[in-house]
PDB file of C-alpha atoms in Angstrom:
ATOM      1  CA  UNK C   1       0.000   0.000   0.000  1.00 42.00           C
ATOM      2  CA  UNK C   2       3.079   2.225   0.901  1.00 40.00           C
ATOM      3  CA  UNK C   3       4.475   1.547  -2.900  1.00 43.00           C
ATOM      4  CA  UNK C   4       1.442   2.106  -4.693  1.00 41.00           C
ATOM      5  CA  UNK C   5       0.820   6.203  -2.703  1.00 39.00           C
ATOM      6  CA  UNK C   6       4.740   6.812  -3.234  1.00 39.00           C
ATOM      7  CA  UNK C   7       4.339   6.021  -6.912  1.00 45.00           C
ATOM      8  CA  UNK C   8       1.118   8.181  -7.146  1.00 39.00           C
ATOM      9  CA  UNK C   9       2.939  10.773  -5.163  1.00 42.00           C
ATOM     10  CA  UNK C  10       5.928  10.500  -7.910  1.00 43.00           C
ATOM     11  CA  UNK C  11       4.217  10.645 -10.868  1.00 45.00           C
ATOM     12  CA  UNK C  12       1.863  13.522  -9.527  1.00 41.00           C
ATOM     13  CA  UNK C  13       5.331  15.904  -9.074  1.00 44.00           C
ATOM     14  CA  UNK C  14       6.485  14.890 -12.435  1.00 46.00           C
ATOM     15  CA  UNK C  15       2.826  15.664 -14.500  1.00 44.00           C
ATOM     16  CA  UNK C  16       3.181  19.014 -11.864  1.00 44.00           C
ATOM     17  CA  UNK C  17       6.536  19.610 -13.554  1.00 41.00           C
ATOM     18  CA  UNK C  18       5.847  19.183 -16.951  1.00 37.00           C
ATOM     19  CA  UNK C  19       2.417  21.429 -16.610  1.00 38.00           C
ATOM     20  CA  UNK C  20       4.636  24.218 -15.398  1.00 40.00           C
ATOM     21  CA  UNK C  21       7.288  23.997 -18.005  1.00 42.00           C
ATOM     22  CA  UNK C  22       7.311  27.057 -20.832  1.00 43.00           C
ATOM     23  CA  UNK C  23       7.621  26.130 -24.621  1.00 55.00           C
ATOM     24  CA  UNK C  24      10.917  27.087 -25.740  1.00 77.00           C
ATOM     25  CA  UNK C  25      11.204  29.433 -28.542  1.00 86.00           C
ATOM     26  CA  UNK C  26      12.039  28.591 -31.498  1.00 92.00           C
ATOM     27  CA  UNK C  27      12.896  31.613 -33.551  1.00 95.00           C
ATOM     28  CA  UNK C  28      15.131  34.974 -32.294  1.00 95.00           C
ATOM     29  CA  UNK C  29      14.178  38.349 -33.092  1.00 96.00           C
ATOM     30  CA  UNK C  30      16.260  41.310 -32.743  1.00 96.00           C
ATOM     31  CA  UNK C  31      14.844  44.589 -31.894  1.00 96.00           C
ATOM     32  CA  UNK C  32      16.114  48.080 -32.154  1.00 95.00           C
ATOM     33  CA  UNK C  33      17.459  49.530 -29.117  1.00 95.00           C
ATOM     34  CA  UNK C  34      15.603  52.749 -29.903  1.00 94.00           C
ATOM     35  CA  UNK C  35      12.092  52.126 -28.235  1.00 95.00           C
ATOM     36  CA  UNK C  36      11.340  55.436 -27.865  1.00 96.00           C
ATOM     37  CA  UNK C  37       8.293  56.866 -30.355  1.00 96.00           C
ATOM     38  CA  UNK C  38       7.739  60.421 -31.291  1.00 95.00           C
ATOM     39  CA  UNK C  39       4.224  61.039 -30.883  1.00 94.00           C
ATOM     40  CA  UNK C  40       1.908  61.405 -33.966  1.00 85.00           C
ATOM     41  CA  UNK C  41       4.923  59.738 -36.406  1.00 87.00           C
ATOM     42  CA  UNK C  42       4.102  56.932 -38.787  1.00 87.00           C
ATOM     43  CA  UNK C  43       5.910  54.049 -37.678  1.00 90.00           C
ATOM     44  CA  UNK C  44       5.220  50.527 -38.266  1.00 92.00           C
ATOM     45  CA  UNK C  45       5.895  48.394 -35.595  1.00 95.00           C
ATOM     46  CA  UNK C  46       7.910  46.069 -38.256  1.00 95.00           C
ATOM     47  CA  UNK C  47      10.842  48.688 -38.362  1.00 93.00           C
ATOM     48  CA  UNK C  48      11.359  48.017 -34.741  1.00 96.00           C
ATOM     49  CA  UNK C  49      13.212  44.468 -35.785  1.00 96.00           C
ATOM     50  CA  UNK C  50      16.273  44.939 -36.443  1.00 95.00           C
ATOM     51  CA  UNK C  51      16.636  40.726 -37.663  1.00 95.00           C
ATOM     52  CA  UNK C  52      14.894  37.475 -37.293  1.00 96.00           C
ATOM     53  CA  UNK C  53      16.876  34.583 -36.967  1.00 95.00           C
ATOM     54  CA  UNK C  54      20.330  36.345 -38.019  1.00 95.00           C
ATOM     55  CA  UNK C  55      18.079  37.342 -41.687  1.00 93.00           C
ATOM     56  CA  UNK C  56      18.460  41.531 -41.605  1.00 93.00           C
ATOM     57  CA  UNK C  57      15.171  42.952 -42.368  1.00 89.00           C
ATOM     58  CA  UNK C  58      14.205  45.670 -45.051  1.00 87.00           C
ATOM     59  CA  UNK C  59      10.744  46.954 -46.258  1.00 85.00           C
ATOM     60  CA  UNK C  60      10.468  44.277 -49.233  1.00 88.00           C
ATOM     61  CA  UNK C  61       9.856  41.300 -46.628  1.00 89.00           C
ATOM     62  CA  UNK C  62       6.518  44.037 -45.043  1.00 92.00           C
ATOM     63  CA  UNK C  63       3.151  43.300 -46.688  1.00 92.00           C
ATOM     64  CA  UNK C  64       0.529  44.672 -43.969  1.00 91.00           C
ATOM     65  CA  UNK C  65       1.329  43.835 -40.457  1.00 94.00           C
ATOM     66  CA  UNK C  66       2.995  40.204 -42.109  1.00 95.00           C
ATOM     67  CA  UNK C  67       6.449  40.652 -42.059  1.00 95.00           C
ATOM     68  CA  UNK C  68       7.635  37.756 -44.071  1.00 95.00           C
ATOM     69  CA  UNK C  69      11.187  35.910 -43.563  1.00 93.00           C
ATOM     70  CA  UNK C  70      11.962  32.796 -45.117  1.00 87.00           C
ATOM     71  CA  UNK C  71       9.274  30.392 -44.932  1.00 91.00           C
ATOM     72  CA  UNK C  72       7.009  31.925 -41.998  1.00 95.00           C
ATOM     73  CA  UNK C  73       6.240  35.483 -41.090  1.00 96.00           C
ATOM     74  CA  UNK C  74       5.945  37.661 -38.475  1.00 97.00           C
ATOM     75  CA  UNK C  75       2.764  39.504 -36.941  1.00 97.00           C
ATOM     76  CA  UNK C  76       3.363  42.523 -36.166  1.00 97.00           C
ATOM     77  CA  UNK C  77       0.874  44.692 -34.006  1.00 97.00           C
ATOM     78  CA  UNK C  78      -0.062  48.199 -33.886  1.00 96.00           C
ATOM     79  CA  UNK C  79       1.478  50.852 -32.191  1.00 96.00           C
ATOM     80  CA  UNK C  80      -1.146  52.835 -30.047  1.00 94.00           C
ATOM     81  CA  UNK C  81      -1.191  56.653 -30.851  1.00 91.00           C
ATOM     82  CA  UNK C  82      -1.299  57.314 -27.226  1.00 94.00           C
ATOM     83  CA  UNK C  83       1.460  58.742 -24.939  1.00 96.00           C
ATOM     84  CA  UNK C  84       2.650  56.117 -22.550  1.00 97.00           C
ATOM     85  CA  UNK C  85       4.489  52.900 -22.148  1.00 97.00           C
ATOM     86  CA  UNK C  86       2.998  50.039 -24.435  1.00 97.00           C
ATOM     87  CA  UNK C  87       3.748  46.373 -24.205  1.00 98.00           C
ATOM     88  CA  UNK C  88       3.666  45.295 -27.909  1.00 97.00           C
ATOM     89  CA  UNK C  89       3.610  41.336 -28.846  1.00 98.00           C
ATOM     90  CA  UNK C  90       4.973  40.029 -32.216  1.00 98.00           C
ATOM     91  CA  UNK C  91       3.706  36.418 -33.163  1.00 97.00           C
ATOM     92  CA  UNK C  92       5.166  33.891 -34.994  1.00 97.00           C
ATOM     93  CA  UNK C  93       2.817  30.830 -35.844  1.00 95.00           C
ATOM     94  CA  UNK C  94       1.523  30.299 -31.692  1.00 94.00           C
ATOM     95  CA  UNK C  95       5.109  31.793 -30.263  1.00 96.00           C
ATOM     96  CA  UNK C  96       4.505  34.951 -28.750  1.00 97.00           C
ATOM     97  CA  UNK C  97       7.692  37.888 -28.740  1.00 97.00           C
ATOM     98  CA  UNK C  98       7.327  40.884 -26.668  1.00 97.00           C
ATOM     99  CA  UNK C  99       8.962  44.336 -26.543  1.00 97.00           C
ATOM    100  CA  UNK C 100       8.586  47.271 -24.267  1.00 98.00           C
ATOM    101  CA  UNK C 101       7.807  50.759 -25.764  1.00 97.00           C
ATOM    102  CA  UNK C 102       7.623  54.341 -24.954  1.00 97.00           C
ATOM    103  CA  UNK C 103       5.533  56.877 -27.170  1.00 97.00           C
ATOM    104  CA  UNK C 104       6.346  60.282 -25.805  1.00 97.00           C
ATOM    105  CA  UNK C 105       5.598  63.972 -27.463  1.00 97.00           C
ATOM    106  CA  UNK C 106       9.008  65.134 -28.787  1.00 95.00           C
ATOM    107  CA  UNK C 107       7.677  68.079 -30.930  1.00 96.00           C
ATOM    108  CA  UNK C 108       7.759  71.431 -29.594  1.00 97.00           C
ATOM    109  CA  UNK C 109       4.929  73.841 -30.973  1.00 97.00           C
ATOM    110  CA  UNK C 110       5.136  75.886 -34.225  1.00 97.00           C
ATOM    111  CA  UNK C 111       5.612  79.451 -34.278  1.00 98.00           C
ATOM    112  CA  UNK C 112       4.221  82.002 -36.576  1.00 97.00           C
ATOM    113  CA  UNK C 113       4.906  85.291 -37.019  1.00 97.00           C
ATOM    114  CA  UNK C 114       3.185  88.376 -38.986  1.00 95.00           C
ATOM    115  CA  UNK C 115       6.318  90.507 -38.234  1.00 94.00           C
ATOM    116  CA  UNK C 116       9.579  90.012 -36.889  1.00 95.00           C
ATOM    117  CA  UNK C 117      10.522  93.940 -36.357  1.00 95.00           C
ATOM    118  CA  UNK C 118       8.402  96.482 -34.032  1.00 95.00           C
ATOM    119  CA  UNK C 119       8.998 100.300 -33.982  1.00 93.00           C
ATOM    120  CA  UNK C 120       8.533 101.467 -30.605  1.00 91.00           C
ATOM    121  CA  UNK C 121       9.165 104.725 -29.061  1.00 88.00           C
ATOM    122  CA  UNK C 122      12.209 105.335 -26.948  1.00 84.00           C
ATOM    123  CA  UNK C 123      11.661 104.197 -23.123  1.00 82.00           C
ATOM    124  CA  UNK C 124       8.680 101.905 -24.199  1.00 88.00           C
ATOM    125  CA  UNK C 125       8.841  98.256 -23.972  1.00 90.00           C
ATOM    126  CA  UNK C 126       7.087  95.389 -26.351  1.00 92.00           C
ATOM    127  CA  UNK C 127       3.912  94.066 -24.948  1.00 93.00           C
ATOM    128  CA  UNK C 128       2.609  90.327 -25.424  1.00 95.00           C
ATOM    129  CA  UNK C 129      -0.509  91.978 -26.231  1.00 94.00           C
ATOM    130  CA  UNK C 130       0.858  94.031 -29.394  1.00 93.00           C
ATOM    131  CA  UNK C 131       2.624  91.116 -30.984  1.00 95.00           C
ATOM    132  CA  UNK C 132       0.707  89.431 -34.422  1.00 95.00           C
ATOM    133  CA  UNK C 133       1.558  85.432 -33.936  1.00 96.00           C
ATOM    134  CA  UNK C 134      -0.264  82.008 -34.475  1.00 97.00           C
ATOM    135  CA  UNK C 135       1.113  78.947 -32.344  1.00 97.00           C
ATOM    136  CA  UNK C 136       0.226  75.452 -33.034  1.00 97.00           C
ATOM    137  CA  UNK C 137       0.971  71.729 -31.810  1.00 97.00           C
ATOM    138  CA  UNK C 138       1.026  68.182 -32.618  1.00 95.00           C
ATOM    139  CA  UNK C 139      -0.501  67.442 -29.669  1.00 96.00           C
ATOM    140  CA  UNK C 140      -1.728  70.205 -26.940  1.00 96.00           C
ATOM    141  CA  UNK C 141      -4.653  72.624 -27.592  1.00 96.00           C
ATOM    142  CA  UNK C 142      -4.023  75.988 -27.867  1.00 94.00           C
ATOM    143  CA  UNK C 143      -5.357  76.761 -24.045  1.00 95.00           C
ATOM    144  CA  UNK C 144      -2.675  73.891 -23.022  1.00 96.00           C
ATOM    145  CA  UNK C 145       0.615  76.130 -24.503  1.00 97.00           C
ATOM    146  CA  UNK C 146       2.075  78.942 -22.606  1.00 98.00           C
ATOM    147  CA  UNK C 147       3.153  81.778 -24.348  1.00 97.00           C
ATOM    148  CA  UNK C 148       5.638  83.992 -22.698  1.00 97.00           C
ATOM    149  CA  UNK C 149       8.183  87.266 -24.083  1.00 96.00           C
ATOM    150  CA  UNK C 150      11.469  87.346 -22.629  1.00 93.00           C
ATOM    151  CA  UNK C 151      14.214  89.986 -23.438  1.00 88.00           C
ATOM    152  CA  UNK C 152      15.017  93.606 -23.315  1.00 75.00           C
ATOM    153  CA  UNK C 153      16.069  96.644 -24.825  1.00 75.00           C
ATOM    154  CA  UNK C 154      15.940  95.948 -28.902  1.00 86.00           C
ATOM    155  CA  UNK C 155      15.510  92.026 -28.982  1.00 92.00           C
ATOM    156  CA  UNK C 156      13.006  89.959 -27.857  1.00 96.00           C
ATOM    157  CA  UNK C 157      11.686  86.027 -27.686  1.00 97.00           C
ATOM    158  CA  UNK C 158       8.624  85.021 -27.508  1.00 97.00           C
ATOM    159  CA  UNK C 159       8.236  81.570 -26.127  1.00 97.00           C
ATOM    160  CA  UNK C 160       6.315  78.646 -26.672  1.00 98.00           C
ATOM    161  CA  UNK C 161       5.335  75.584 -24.338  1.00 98.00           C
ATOM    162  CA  UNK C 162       3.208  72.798 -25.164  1.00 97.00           C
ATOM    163  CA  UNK C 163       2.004  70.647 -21.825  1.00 97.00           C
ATOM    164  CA  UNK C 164       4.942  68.025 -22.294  1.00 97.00           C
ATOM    165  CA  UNK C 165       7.422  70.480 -21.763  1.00 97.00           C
ATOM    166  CA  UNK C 166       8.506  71.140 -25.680  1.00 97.00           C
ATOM    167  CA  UNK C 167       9.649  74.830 -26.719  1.00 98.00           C
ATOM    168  CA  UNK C 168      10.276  76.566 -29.624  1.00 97.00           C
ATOM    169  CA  UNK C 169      11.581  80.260 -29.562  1.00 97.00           C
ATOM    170  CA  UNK C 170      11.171  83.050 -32.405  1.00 96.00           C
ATOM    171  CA  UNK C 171      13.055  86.345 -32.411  1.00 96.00           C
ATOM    172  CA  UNK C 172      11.696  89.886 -32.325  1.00 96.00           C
ATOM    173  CA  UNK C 173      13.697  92.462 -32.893  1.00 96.00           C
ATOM    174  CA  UNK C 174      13.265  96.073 -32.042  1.00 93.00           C
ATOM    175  CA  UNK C 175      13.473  99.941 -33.895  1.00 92.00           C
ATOM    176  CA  UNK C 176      13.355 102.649 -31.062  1.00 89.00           C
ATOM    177  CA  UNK C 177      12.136 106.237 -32.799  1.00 86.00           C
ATOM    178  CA  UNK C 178      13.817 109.441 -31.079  1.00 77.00           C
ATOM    179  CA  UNK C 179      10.886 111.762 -29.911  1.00 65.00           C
ATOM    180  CA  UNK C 180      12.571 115.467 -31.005  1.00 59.00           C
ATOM    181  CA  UNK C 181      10.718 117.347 -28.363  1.00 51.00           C
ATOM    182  CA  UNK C 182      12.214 120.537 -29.380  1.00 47.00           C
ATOM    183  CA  UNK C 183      11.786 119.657 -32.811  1.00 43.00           C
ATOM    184  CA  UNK C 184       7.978 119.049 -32.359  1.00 40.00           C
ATOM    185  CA  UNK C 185       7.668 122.054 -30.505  1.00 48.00           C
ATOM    186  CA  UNK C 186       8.968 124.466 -33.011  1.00 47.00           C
ATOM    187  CA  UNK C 187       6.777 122.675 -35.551  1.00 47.00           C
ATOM    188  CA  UNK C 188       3.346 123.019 -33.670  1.00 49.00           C
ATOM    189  CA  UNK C 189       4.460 126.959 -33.206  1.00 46.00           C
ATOM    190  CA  UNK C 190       5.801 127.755 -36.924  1.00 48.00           C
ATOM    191  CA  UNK C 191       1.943 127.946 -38.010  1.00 46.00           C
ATOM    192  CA  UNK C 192       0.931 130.612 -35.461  1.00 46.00           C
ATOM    193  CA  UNK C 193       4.208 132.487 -35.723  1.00 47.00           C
ATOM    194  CA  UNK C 194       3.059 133.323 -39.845  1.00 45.00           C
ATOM    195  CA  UNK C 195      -0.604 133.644 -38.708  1.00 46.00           C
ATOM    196  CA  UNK C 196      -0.510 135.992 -36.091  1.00 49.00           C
ATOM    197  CA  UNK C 197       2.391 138.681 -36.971  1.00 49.00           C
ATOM    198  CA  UNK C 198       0.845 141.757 -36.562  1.00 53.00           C
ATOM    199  CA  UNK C 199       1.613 144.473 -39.392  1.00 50.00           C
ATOM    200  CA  UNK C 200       0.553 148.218 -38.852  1.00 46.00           C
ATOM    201  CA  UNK C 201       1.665 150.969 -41.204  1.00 49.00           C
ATOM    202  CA  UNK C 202       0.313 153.521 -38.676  1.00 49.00           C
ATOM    203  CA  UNK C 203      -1.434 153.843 -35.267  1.00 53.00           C
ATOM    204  CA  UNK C 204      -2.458 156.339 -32.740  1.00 58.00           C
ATOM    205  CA  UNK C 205      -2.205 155.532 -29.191  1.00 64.00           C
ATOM    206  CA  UNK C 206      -1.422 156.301 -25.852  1.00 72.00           C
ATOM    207  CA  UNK C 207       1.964 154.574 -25.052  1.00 78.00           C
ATOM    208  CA  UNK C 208       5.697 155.116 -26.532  1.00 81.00           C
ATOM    209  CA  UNK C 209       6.770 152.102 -28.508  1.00 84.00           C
ATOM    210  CA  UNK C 210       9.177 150.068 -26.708  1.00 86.00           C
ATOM    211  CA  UNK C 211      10.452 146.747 -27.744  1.00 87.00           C
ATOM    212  CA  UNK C 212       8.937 144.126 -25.029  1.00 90.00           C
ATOM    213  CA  UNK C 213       8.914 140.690 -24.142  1.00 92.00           C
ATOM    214  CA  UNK C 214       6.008 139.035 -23.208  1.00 93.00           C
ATOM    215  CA  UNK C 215       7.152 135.064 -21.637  1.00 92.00           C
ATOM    216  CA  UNK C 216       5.327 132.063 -20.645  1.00 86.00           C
ATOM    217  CA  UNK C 217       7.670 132.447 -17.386  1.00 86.00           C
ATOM    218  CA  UNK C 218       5.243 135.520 -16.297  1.00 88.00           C
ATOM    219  CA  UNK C 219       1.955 134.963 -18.274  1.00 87.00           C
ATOM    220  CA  UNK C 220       2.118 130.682 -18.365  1.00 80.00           C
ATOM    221  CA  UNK C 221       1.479 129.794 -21.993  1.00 87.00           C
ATOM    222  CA  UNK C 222       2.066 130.590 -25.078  1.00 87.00           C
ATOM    223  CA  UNK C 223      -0.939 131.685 -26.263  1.00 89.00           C
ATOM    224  CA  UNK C 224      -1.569 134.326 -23.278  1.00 91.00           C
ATOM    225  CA  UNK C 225       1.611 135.782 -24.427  1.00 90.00           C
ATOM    226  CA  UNK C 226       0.911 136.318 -28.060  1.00 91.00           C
ATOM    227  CA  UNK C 227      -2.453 137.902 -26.405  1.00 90.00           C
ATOM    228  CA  UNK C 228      -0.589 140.418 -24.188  1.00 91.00           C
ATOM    229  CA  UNK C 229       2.155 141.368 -26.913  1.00 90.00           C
ATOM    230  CA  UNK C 230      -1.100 142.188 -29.822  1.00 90.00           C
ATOM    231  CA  UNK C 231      -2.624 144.343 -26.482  1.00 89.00           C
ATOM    232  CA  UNK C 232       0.247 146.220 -26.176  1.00 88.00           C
ATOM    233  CA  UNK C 233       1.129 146.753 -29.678  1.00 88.00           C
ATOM    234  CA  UNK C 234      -2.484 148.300 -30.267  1.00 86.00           C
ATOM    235  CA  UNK C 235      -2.307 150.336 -27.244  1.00 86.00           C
ATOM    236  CA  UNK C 236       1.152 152.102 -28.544  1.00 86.00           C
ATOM    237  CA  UNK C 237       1.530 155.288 -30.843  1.00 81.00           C
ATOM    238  CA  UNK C 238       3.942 154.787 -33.984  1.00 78.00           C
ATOM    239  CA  UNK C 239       4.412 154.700 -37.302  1.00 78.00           C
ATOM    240  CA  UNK C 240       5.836 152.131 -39.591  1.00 79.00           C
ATOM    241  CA  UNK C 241       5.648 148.083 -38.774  1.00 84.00           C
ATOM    242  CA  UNK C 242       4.633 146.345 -35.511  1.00 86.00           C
ATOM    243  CA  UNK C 243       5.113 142.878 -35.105  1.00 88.00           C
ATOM    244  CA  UNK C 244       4.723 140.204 -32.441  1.00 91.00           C
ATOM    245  CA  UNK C 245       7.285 138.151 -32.922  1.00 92.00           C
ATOM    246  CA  UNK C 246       7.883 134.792 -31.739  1.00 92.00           C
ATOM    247  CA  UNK C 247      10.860 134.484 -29.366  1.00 91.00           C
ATOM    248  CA  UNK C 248      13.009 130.972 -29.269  1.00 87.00           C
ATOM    249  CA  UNK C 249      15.391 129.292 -26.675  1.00 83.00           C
ATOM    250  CA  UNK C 250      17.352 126.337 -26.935  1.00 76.00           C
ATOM    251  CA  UNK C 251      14.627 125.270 -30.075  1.00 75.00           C
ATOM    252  CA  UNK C 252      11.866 126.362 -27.923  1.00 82.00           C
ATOM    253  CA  UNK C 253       9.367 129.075 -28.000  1.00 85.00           C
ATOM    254  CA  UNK C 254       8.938 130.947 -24.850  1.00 90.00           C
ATOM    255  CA  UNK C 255       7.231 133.877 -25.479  1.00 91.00           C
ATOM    256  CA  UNK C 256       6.166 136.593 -28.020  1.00 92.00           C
ATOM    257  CA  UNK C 257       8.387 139.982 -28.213  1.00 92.00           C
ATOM    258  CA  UNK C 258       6.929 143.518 -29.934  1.00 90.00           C
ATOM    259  CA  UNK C 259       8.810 144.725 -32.258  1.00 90.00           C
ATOM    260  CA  UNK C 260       8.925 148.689 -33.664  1.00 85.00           C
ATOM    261  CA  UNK C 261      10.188 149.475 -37.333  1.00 79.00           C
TER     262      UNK C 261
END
């Protein structure tokens, strides 16, 4: 009775063996050491073997996902359009081969500008706001990509970030105008120093001509000036030419000044 349960005990451990023994494979594939997928690029999960049983691979042995060598082929599967690791399974006949992939977004967004050069005014700096760009991406929306201007003085960059961490740059570049205050000044006042000359061949009044100055210092603008100069003019007794003349300093009108010929 002993004999008969060690025997069924034997021949139970070897059935238990031989149930938990893996088929060996039969054929080797070799597969690229790059497992790393851009995102969005067409690639067949065929050009990730490198060789299958020592045979190098090219596309002529590819029809489909078959990936033909010799007398058998190769199944190859699909490579999901998904960021992430994958686990991807090749099958030969009922053999099974597996490789470990990464699809990751490599792309960084795409740029597009109207202009590259901005005229600003001296002291002024380049707002985000003001600039004419479109930015796209392979993968992120455009509420997903941060768009930031970095720089200074006459050169900028304005930035783009996609949600993977990808970024592309574009240069700006920047034209300061001089503002010629002087300039501007003598230019508004050139109109009313031809318009309001005053010319008298003869007048009868009360006060002696004497050449006066009339200056924003005492009377605050300009135009009170020219006022008081005309006043005085018409209140004087001479003969000849008055004029109220426009009086300059350093390229800038301060005041009006009468003037007896």
């Amino acid at each position: 009775m002993k004999k008969i349960v060690l025997t069924i005990i034997i021949c139970l451990f070897l059935v238990g063996c031989s149930w938990n023994k893996q088929p060996e494979l039969s054929h080797m594939i070799e597969f690229s050491d790059n497992t790393l997928i851009p995102y969005s690029q067409k690639i067949d999960s065929s050009e990730l073997i490198v060789s299958v049983d020592n045979i190098s691979i090219n596309k002529n042995n590819i029809d489909g996902n078959k990936l033909y060598v010799s007398n058998f082929y190769v199944i190859c599967p699909k490579i999901p359009n998904k960021l992430g690791k994958h686990h991807l399974t090749y099958e030969i006949g009922k053999e099974k081969y597996h490789l470990d992939i990464e699809v990751q977004d490599l792309e960084p967004p795409d740029i597009q500008l109207k202009k590259t050069v901005y005229v600003l005014e001296e002291g002024k700096k380049l707002e985000l706001s003001k600039i004419q760009y479109l930015v796209t991406d392979n993968y992120s929306k455009k509420d997903k990509i941060k768009i930031e201007l970095q720089g200074k003085e006459n050169q900028y960059i304005l930035k783009a970030t996609d949600e993977n961490g990808n970024s592309s740059f574009k240069e700006i570049n920047i034209q300061y105008k001089k503002i010629e205050t002087k300039s501007i000044q003598k230019k508004n006042y050139e109109k009313t120093e031809n318009k309001n000359i005053i010319n008298k061949k003869k007048k009868s009044g009360t006060i002696k001509p004497v050449s006066k100055q009339f200056t924003v210092e005492t009377f605050k603008s300009l135009k009170e000036c020219e006022k008081k100069c005309i006043d005085y003019i018409e209140k004087c007794h001479y003969s000849g030419t008055a004029k109220a003349v426009p009086i300059m300093k350093d390229g800038i009108y301060i005041g009006y000044k009468a003037v007896f010929n």
